[in-house]
Tab-separated table of C-alpha atoms in Angstrom:
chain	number	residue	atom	x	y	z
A	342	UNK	CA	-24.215	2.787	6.142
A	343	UNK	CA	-22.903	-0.215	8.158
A	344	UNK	CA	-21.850	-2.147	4.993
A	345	UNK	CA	-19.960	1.195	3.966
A	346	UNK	CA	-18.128	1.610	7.171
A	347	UNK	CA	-17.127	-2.115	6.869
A	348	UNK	CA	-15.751	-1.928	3.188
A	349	UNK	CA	-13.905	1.335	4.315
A	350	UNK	CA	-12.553	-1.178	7.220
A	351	UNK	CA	-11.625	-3.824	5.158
A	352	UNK	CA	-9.504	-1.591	2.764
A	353	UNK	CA	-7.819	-0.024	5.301
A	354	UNK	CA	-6.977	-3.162	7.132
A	355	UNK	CA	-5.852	-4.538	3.758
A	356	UNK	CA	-3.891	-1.433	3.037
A	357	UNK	CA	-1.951	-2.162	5.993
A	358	UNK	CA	-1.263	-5.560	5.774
A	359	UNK	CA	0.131	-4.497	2.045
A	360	UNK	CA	2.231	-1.676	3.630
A	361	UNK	CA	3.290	-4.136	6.092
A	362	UNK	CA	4.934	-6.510	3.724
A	363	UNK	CA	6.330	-3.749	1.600
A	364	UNK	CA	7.926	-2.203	4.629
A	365	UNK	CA	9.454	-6.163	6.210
A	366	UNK	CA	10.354	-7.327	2.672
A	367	UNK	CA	12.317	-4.290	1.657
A	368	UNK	CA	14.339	-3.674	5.414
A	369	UNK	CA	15.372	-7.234	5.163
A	370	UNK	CA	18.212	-7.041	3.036
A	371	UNK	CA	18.901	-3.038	3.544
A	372	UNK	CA	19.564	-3.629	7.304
A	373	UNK	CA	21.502	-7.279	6.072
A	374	UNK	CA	23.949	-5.079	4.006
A	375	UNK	CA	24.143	-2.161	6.272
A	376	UNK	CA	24.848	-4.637	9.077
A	377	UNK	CA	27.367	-6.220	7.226
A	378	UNK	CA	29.239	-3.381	5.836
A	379	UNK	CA	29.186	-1.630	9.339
A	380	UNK	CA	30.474	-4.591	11.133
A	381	UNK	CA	32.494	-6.823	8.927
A	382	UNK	CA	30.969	-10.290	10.307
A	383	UNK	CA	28.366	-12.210	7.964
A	384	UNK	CA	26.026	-13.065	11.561
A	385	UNK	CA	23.200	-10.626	10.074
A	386	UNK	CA	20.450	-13.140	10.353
A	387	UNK	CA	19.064	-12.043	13.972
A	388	UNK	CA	19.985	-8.272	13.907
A	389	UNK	CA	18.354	-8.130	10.156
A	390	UNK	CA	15.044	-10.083	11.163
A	391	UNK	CA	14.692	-8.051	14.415
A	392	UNK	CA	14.493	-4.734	12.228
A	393	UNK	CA	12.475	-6.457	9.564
A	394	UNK	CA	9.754	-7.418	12.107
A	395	UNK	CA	9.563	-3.702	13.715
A	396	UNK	CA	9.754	-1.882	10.458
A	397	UNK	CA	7.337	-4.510	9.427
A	398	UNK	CA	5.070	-3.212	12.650
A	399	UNK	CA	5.632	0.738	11.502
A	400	UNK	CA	4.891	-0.350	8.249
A	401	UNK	CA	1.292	-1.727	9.368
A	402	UNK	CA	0.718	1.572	11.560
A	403	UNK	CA	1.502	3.695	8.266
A	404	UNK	CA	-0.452	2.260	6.225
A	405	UNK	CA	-3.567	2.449	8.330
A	406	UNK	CA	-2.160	5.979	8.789
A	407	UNK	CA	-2.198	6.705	5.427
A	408	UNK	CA	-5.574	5.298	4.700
A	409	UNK	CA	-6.905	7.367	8.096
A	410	UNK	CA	-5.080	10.438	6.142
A	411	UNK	CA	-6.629	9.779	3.014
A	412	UNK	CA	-10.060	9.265	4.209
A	413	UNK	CA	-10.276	12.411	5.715
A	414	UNK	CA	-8.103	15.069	3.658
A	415	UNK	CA	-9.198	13.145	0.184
A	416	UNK	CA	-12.610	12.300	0.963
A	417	UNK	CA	-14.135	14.842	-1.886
A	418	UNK	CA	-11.925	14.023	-4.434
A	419	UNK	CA	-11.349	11.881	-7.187
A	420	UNK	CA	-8.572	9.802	-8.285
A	421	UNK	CA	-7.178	11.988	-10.361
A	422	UNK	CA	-7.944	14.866	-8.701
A	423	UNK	CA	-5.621	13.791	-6.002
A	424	UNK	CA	-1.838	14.879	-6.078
A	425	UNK	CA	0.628	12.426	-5.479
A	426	UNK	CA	3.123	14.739	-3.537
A	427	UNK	CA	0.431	16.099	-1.525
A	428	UNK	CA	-0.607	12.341	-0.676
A	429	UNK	CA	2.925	11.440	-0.179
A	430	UNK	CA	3.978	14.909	2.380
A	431	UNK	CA	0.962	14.127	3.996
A	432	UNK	CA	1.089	10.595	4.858
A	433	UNK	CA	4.642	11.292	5.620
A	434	UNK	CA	4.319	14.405	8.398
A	435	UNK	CA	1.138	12.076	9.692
A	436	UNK	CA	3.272	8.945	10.917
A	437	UNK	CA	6.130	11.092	11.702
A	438	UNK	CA	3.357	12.717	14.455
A	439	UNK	CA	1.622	9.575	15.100
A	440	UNK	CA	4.033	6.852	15.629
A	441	UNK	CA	6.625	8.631	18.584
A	442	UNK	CA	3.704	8.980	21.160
A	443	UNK	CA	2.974	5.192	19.987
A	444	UNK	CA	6.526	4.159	20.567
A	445	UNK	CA	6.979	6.081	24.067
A	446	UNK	CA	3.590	5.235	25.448
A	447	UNK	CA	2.822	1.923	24.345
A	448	UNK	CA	6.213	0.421	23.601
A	449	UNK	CA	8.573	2.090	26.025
A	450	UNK	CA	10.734	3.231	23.383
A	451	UNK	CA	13.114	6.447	24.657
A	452	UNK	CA	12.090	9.250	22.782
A	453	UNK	CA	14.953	9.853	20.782
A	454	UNK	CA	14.590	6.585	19.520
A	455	UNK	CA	11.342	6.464	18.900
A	456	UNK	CA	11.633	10.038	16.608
A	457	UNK	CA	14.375	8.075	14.732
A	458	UNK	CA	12.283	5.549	14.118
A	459	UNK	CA	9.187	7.484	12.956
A	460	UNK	CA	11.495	9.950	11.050
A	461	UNK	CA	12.871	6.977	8.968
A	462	UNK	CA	8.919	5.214	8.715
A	463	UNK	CA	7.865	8.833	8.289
A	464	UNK	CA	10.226	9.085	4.865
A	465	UNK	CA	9.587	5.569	3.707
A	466	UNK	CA	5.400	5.792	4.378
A	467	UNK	CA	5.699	9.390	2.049
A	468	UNK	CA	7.822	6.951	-1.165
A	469	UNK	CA	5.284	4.180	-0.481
A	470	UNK	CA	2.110	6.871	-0.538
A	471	UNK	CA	3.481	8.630	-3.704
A	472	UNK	CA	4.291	5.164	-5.516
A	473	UNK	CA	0.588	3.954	-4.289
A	474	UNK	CA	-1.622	6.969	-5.727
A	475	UNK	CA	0.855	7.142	-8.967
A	476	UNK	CA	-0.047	3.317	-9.660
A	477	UNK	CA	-3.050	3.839	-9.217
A	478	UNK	CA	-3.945	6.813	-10.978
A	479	UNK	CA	-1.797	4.734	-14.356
A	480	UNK	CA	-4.350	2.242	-13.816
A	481	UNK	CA	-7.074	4.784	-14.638
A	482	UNK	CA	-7.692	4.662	-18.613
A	483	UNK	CA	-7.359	8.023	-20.042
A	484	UNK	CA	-11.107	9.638	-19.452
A	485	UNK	CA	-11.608	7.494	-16.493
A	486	UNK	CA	-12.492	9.684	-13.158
A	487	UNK	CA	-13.092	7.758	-10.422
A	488	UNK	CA	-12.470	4.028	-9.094
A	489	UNK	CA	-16.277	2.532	-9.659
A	490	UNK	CA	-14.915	3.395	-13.566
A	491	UNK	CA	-11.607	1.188	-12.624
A	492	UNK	CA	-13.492	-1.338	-10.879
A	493	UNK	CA	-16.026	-2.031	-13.753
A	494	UNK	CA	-13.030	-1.906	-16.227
A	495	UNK	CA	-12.209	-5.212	-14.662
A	496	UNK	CA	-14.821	-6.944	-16.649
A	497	UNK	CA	-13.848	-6.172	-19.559
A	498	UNK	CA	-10.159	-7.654	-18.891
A	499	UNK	CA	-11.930	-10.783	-17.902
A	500	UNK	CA	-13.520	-13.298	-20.530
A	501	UNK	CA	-17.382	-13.810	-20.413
A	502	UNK	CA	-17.665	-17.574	-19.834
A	503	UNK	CA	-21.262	-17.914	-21.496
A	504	UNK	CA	-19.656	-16.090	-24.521
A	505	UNK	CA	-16.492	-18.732	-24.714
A	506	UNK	CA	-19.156	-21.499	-24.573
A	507	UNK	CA	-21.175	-20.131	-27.356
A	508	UNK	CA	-18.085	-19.730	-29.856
A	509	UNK	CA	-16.929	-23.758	-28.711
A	510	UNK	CA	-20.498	-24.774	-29.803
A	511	UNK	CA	-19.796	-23.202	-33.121
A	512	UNK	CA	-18.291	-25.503	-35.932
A	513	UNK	CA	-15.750	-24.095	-37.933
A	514	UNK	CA	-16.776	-23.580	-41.241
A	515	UNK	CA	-15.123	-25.286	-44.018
A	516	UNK	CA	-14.144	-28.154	-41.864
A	517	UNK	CA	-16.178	-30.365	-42.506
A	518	UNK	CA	-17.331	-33.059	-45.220
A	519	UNK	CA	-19.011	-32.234	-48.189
């Protein structure tokens, strides 16, 4: 049970850290241009890094969000049972209800700031959870119901070593002096 809990920890905490880079690497250059276009002046670095690192922050907090979310309202179904839009609404309405009583309370954010902010990570954590589960469920071979089925796919993708060595040991016929 303990080893369970700490796999389930693990991906969550790595499902962050994933949602976290997604969410820095792609405000990076949107707030860049925006920045530029709204101001005229090429300074961007600062103002573009600053919103890279929070959205970077609300991207971590989304994607343990959306793991939380899919733990509990997925927890019976499959992989393909699961719908991508109902995955993506509800990741989406979650941080949009989670993060502004994290911004007020914990980051002393006024609240109409903090609702902008977990509007926009509330839009952007629904995209991310729709692309997720849609990857995912391509990754599944046609037939294939649930992830232990993905997960021992993998070894068929990967080339037995002991098999390799036995074909190397193997002269080719015809080669050889008669």
């Amino acid at each position: 049970m303990l080893k369970n809990i700490l796999r389930r920890l693990r991906g969550a905490l790595g499902n962050a850290l994933v949602w976290a880079s997604t969410f820095f690497i792609a405000a990076f250059p949107l707030i860049a241009v925006f920045w530029v276009i709204a101001s005229g002046s090429f300074p961007f670095w600062q103002a573009a890094m600053g919103a890279a690192k929070l959205y970077g922050g609300m991207g971590f907090l989304a994607g343990g969000a959306f793991s939380l979310y899919l733990g509990i309202a997925g927890r019976n179904r499959r992989l393909n049972e699961l719908s991508p839009s109902w995955v993506a609404w509800g990741t989406g309405i979650t941080v949009c209800l989670l993060l502004p009583p994290l911004g007020v309370f914990l980051g002393d954010a006024p609240v109409s700031i903090a609702i902008e902010i977990a509007l926009i990570t509330g839009v952007l954590a629904g995209f991310t959870a729709l692309a997720q589960v849609k990857i995912a469920q391509k990754a599944l071979a046609p037939g294939e119901e649930s992830p232990d089925e993905l997960e021992s796919g993998l070894g068929q993708l990967l080339p037995d070593p002991e098999e390799e060595a036995v074909q190397q040991s193997i002269p080719a016929s015809g080669g050889g002096r008669q």
